């Protein structure tokens, strides 16, 4: 069935470090791919998305490219800040359902 | 302000006592959905609705019911809660058939449920 596998956490980085959170997916058809972010005590918020192969989603310095050949949608940021500390979820949407990864907790230390 | 609201935010109950968690959105969205979030398992979809009177099962529907009598509301009903339904629940909505258009889902703040 359809599913998302993302990098286990937690991840701890120093401020200004480079971030990569890996995400791979299994899906029939042509899914849309998303990264959502969850700050402590809050619901999820969309961070970025891509709806077709080779699309690049970007927002707030984060980027992810929809790679159909490797079925991946890795999240990257060149220089993280303390305010980026949160849980990040990779998700796919195919048909009428959404599938989420298990989440990766990121802590950025000054 | 565009938002998804859920009530209550926190709930402690006992096994077998029926409860309802309400969800409401003010964005005129067609698609609404319920998820549960558990450590190590991420978010799993319980039920979703593509429009009024149209609901369908997600991945983990057992022990839950939903209804969609009005476009803005999508309550989650636990007829006979059990301890394994202790979880963090999120309601979400989006404009249309997200799978086709890559529509963004908007999430509520969550409801933390403890079943004793």
mmCIF file of C-alpha atoms in Angstrom:
data_model
loop_
_atom_site.group_PDB
_atom_site.id
_atom_site.type_symbol
_atom_site.label_atom_id
_atom_site.label_comp_id
_atom_site.label_asym_id
_atom_site.label_seq_id
_atom_site.Cartn_x
_atom_site.Cartn_y
_atom_site.Cartn_z
ATOM 1 C CA UNK A 1 0.000 0.000 0.000
ATOM 2 C CA UNK A 2 0.888 3.658 -0.062
ATOM 3 C CA UNK A 3 3.298 4.817 2.600
ATOM 4 C CA UNK A 4 5.940 7.321 3.630
ATOM 5 C CA UNK A 5 9.226 6.535 5.319
ATOM 6 C CA UNK A 6 11.179 9.327 6.881
ATOM 7 C CA UNK A 7 14.389 9.643 8.762
ATOM 8 C CA UNK A 8 14.313 8.705 12.401
ATOM 9 C CA UNK A 9 15.068 11.392 14.907
ATOM 10 C CA UNK A 10 15.715 13.180 17.016
ATOM 11 C CA UNK A 11 18.098 15.449 15.170
ATOM 12 C CA UNK A 12 20.153 18.037 17.048
ATOM 13 C CA UNK A 13 22.074 20.707 15.140
ATOM 14 C CA UNK A 14 23.943 23.853 15.959
ATOM 15 C CA UNK A 15 22.601 27.132 14.631
ATOM 16 C CA UNK A 16 23.629 27.792 11.005
ATOM 17 C CA UNK A 17 24.258 24.104 10.311
ATOM 18 C CA UNK A 18 22.953 22.401 7.173
ATOM 19 C CA UNK A 19 19.816 20.299 7.545
ATOM 20 C CA UNK A 20 18.681 17.259 5.596
ATOM 21 C CA UNK A 21 15.714 15.138 6.581
ATOM 22 C CA UNK A 22 15.228 12.163 4.292
ATOM 23 C CA UNK A 23 11.837 11.082 3.032
ATOM 24 C CA UNK A 24 10.979 8.293 0.623
ATOM 25 C CA UNK A 25 7.577 7.139 -0.470
ATOM 26 C CA UNK A 26 5.684 4.254 -1.977
ATOM 27 C CA UNK A 27 2.609 5.086 -3.979
ATOM 28 C CA UNK A 28 0.551 3.990 -6.907
ATOM 29 C CA UNK A 29 -0.325 6.678 -9.366
ATOM 30 C CA UNK A 30 1.023 10.214 -9.110
ATOM 31 C CA UNK A 31 0.926 11.508 -5.563
ATOM 32 C CA UNK A 32 1.362 15.035 -4.318
ATOM 33 C CA UNK A 33 4.081 15.397 -1.697
ATOM 34 C CA UNK A 34 4.186 17.659 1.326
ATOM 35 C CA UNK A 35 6.282 18.668 4.271
ATOM 36 C CA UNK A 36 4.388 19.789 7.348
ATOM 37 C CA UNK A 37 5.859 21.279 10.507
ATOM 38 C CA UNK A 38 4.508 20.969 14.029
ATOM 39 C CA UNK A 39 5.618 23.396 16.725
ATOM 40 C CA UNK A 40 5.175 22.373 20.361
ATOM 41 C CA UNK A 41 1.548 22.287 21.418
ATOM 42 C CA UNK A 42 0.221 23.173 17.982
ATOM 43 C CA UNK A 43 -1.354 21.517 14.988
ATOM 44 C CA UNK A 44 0.506 20.834 11.788
ATOM 45 C CA UNK A 45 1.216 23.617 9.320
ATOM 46 C CA UNK A 46 2.131 23.238 5.687
ATOM 47 C CA UNK A 47 5.794 24.012 5.093
ATOM 48 C CA UNK A 48 6.039 23.246 1.380
ATOM 49 C CA UNK A 49 4.640 20.993 -1.291
ATOM 50 C CA UNK A 50 5.208 19.606 -4.791
ATOM 51 C CA UNK A 51 2.537 18.191 -7.017
ATOM 52 C CA UNK A 52 4.518 16.551 -9.829
ATOM 53 C CA UNK A 53 7.893 15.042 -10.599
ATOM 54 C CA UNK A 54 10.862 17.431 -10.621
ATOM 55 C CA UNK A 55 8.858 20.173 -8.893
ATOM 56 C CA UNK A 56 10.726 21.954 -6.144
ATOM 57 C CA UNK A 57 8.805 23.232 -3.169
ATOM 58 C CA UNK A 58 10.337 25.985 -1.077
ATOM 59 C CA UNK A 59 9.402 28.142 1.879
ATOM 60 C CA UNK A 60 11.256 29.958 4.683
ATOM 61 C CA UNK A 61 14.617 28.748 3.375
ATOM 62 C CA UNK A 62 13.503 25.103 3.263
ATOM 63 C CA UNK A 63 13.496 23.205 -0.024
ATOM 64 C CA UNK A 64 12.489 19.769 -1.266
ATOM 65 C CA UNK A 65 12.497 18.319 -4.776
ATOM 66 C CA UNK A 66 10.040 15.671 -5.945
ATOM 67 C CA UNK A 67 12.244 12.895 -7.351
ATOM 68 C CA UNK A 68 10.187 10.243 -9.049
ATOM 69 C CA UNK A 69 13.195 8.159 -10.071
ATOM 70 C CA UNK A 70 14.281 7.717 -6.460
ATOM 71 C CA UNK A 71 10.758 8.130 -4.949
ATOM 72 C CA UNK A 72 12.144 10.741 -2.596
ATOM 73 C CA UNK A 73 11.276 14.179 -1.249
ATOM 74 C CA UNK A 74 14.136 15.110 1.068
ATOM 75 C CA UNK A 75 13.863 18.318 3.089
ATOM 76 C CA UNK A 76 16.885 20.637 3.166
ATOM 77 C CA UNK A 77 17.842 23.966 4.661
ATOM 78 C CA UNK A 78 21.198 25.601 4.277
ATOM 79 C CA UNK A 79 21.377 27.345 7.648
ATOM 80 C CA UNK A 80 19.024 26.413 10.466
ATOM 81 C CA UNK A 81 17.921 28.731 13.246
ATOM 82 C CA UNK A 82 16.789 28.074 16.790
ATOM 83 C CA UNK A 83 13.258 28.958 15.686
ATOM 84 C CA UNK A 84 13.292 25.957 13.297
ATOM 85 C CA UNK A 85 13.129 23.586 16.266
ATOM 86 C CA UNK A 86 9.988 21.525 15.650
ATOM 87 C CA UNK A 87 8.752 18.164 14.407
ATOM 88 C CA UNK A 88 8.729 17.738 10.625
ATOM 89 C CA UNK A 89 6.387 15.371 8.811
ATOM 90 C CA UNK A 90 6.648 14.171 5.256
ATOM 91 C CA UNK A 91 3.287 13.325 3.695
ATOM 92 C CA UNK A 92 1.812 12.152 0.460
ATOM 93 C CA UNK A 93 -1.635 12.454 -0.969
ATOM 94 C CA UNK A 94 -2.967 10.005 -3.482
ATOM 95 C CA UNK A 95 -6.589 9.373 -4.281
ATOM 96 C CA UNK A 96 -8.624 10.718 -1.399
ATOM 97 C CA UNK A 97 -6.259 9.863 1.433
ATOM 98 C CA UNK A 98 -3.213 11.296 3.102
ATOM 99 C CA UNK A 99 -0.305 9.278 4.444
ATOM 100 C CA UNK A 100 2.182 10.723 6.901
ATOM 101 C CA UNK A 101 5.627 9.697 8.001
ATOM 102 C CA UNK A 102 6.418 9.180 11.659
ATOM 103 C CA UNK A 103 7.883 12.652 12.084
ATOM 104 C CA UNK A 104 11.432 13.850 12.731
ATOM 105 C CA UNK A 105 12.109 16.003 15.756
ATOM 106 C CA UNK A 106 14.642 18.772 15.166
ATOM 107 C CA UNK A 107 16.331 20.732 17.924
ATOM 108 C CA UNK A 108 18.611 23.622 17.000
ATOM 109 C CA UNK A 109 20.963 24.831 19.706
ATOM 110 C CA UNK A 110 22.507 28.294 19.764
ATOM 111 C CA UNK B 1 -9.610 34.489 10.698
ATOM 112 C CA UNK B 2 -9.529 31.255 8.719
ATOM 113 C CA UNK B 3 -9.263 28.381 11.119
ATOM 114 C CA UNK B 4 -10.153 24.883 12.177
ATOM 115 C CA UNK B 5 -11.377 24.604 15.739
ATOM 116 C CA UNK B 6 -11.674 21.526 17.905
ATOM 117 C CA UNK B 7 -13.322 20.987 21.246
ATOM 118 C CA UNK B 8 -12.466 19.979 23.818
ATOM 119 C CA UNK B 9 -8.707 20.437 23.743
ATOM 120 C CA UNK B 10 -8.166 18.017 26.595
ATOM 121 C CA UNK B 11 -10.384 15.183 27.756
ATOM 122 C CA UNK B 12 -10.075 12.487 30.380
ATOM 123 C CA UNK B 13 -12.749 9.812 30.337
ATOM 124 C CA UNK B 14 -13.374 6.227 31.367
ATOM 125 C CA UNK B 15 -13.732 3.104 29.297
ATOM 126 C CA UNK B 16 -17.132 2.772 27.668
ATOM 127 C CA UNK B 17 -18.393 6.307 28.199
ATOM 128 C CA UNK B 18 -19.467 7.738 24.855
ATOM 129 C CA UNK B 19 -17.823 10.966 23.810
ATOM 130 C CA UNK B 20 -17.810 13.383 20.894
ATOM 131 C CA UNK B 21 -14.999 15.637 19.746
ATOM 132 C CA UNK B 22 -16.250 18.507 17.643
ATOM 133 C CA UNK B 23 -14.501 20.005 14.649
ATOM 134 C CA UNK B 24 -15.524 23.105 12.762
ATOM 135 C CA UNK B 25 -13.960 25.062 9.902
ATOM 136 C CA UNK B 26 -14.883 28.497 8.592
ATOM 137 C CA UNK B 27 -13.236 28.272 5.162
ATOM 138 C CA UNK B 28 -16.084 26.595 3.273
ATOM 139 C CA UNK B 29 -13.835 23.604 2.668
ATOM 140 C CA UNK B 30 -15.276 20.482 1.122
ATOM 141 C CA UNK B 31 -12.739 17.982 2.421
ATOM 142 C CA UNK B 32 -12.418 17.247 6.139
ATOM 143 C CA UNK B 33 -10.496 14.569 7.922
ATOM 144 C CA UNK B 34 -9.634 13.142 11.333
ATOM 145 C CA UNK B 35 -6.201 11.858 12.355
ATOM 146 C CA UNK B 36 -4.689 10.369 15.437
ATOM 147 C CA UNK B 37 -1.072 10.992 16.353
ATOM 148 C CA UNK B 38 0.829 8.424 18.378
ATOM 149 C CA UNK B 39 4.534 8.329 19.265
ATOM 150 C CA UNK B 40 6.538 6.448 16.671
ATOM 151 C CA UNK B 41 3.543 6.092 14.367
ATOM 152 C CA UNK B 42 3.093 9.612 13.059
ATOM 153 C CA UNK B 43 -0.364 10.666 11.941
ATOM 154 C CA UNK B 44 -2.842 8.064 10.805
ATOM 155 C CA UNK B 45 -6.056 8.919 9.066
ATOM 156 C CA UNK B 46 -9.218 7.749 10.811
ATOM 157 C CA UNK B 47 -12.017 8.992 8.572
ATOM 158 C CA UNK B 48 -12.429 11.580 5.897
ATOM 159 C CA UNK B 49 -15.295 13.344 4.179
ATOM 160 C CA UNK B 50 -15.327 14.780 0.694
ATOM 161 C CA UNK B 51 -18.555 16.692 1.208
ATOM 162 C CA UNK B 52 -21.801 16.779 3.157
ATOM 163 C CA UNK B 53 -23.159 13.283 3.779
ATOM 164 C CA UNK B 54 -20.090 11.704 2.118
ATOM 165 C CA UNK B 55 -17.695 9.981 4.493
ATOM 166 C CA UNK B 56 -15.175 7.181 4.096
ATOM 167 C CA UNK B 57 -12.778 5.149 6.190
ATOM 168 C CA UNK B 58 -9.124 5.959 6.491
ATOM 169 C CA UNK B 59 -6.456 3.606 7.752
ATOM 170 C CA UNK B 60 -7.629 3.200 11.350
ATOM 171 C CA UNK B 61 -11.431 3.580 11.529
ATOM 172 C CA UNK B 62 -12.180 0.864 14.095
ATOM 173 C CA UNK B 63 -13.912 2.202 17.186
ATOM 174 C CA UNK B 64 -14.781 5.565 15.652
ATOM 175 C CA UNK B 65 -17.748 7.114 13.905
ATOM 176 C CA UNK B 66 -18.158 10.386 12.077
ATOM 177 C CA UNK B 67 -20.943 12.381 10.522
ATOM 178 C CA UNK B 68 -21.049 15.274 8.090
ATOM 179 C CA UNK B 69 -24.482 16.871 8.220
ATOM 180 C CA UNK B 70 -23.208 20.370 7.567
ATOM 181 C CA UNK B 71 -20.273 21.468 5.486
ATOM 182 C CA UNK B 72 -18.496 23.237 8.328
ATOM 183 C CA UNK B 73 -18.743 20.516 11.004
ATOM 184 C CA UNK B 74 -17.228 17.062 11.203
ATOM 185 C CA UNK B 75 -17.571 15.527 14.683
ATOM 186 C CA UNK B 76 -15.662 12.440 15.762
ATOM 187 C CA UNK B 77 -17.629 10.021 17.914
ATOM 188 C CA UNK B 78 -16.244 7.327 20.172
ATOM 189 C CA UNK B 79 -19.245 5.185 21.102
ATOM 190 C CA UNK B 80 -17.386 3.040 23.636
ATOM 191 C CA UNK B 81 -13.877 4.385 24.181
ATOM 192 C CA UNK B 82 -11.084 2.021 25.189
ATOM 193 C CA UNK B 83 -7.603 2.751 26.576
ATOM 194 C CA UNK B 84 -5.998 2.052 23.189
ATOM 195 C CA UNK B 85 -7.803 5.131 21.885
ATOM 196 C CA UNK B 86 -5.755 7.335 24.164
ATOM 197 C CA UNK B 87 -4.077 9.625 21.679
ATOM 198 C CA UNK B 88 -3.728 13.112 20.244
ATOM 199 C CA UNK B 89 -6.431 13.783 17.672
ATOM 200 C CA UNK B 90 -6.331 16.302 14.861
ATOM 201 C CA UNK B 91 -9.051 17.510 12.578
ATOM 202 C CA UNK B 92 -8.075 18.964 9.214
ATOM 203 C CA UNK B 93 -9.801 20.504 6.217
ATOM 204 C CA UNK B 94 -8.913 21.418 2.659
ATOM 205 C CA UNK B 95 -10.596 23.103 -0.236
ATOM 206 C CA UNK B 96 -11.249 20.165 -2.501
ATOM 207 C CA UNK B 97 -9.974 16.852 -3.767
ATOM 208 C CA UNK B 98 -6.463 17.288 -2.448
ATOM 209 C CA UNK B 99 -5.123 14.288 -4.298
ATOM 210 C CA UNK B 100 -5.856 15.882 -7.621
ATOM 211 C CA UNK B 101 -4.875 19.449 -6.948
ATOM 212 C CA UNK B 102 -2.281 19.086 -4.191
ATOM 213 C CA UNK B 103 -4.476 21.092 -1.885
ATOM 214 C CA UNK B 104 -3.092 22.122 1.473
ATOM 215 C CA UNK B 105 -4.707 20.726 4.581
ATOM 216 C CA UNK B 106 -5.365 23.094 7.483
ATOM 217 C CA UNK B 107 -5.127 21.495 10.891
ATOM 218 C CA UNK B 108 -6.893 22.184 14.130
ATOM 219 C CA UNK B 109 -4.945 22.592 17.383
ATOM 220 C CA UNK B 110 -5.501 19.014 18.502
ATOM 221 C CA UNK B 111 -7.465 17.207 21.203
ATOM 222 C CA UNK B 112 -5.561 15.185 23.755
ATOM 223 C CA UNK B 113 -7.669 12.251 24.936
ATOM 224 C CA UNK B 114 -6.936 9.962 27.851
ATOM 225 C CA UNK B 115 -9.154 6.908 28.314
ATOM 226 C CA UNK B 116 -8.811 5.245 31.704
#
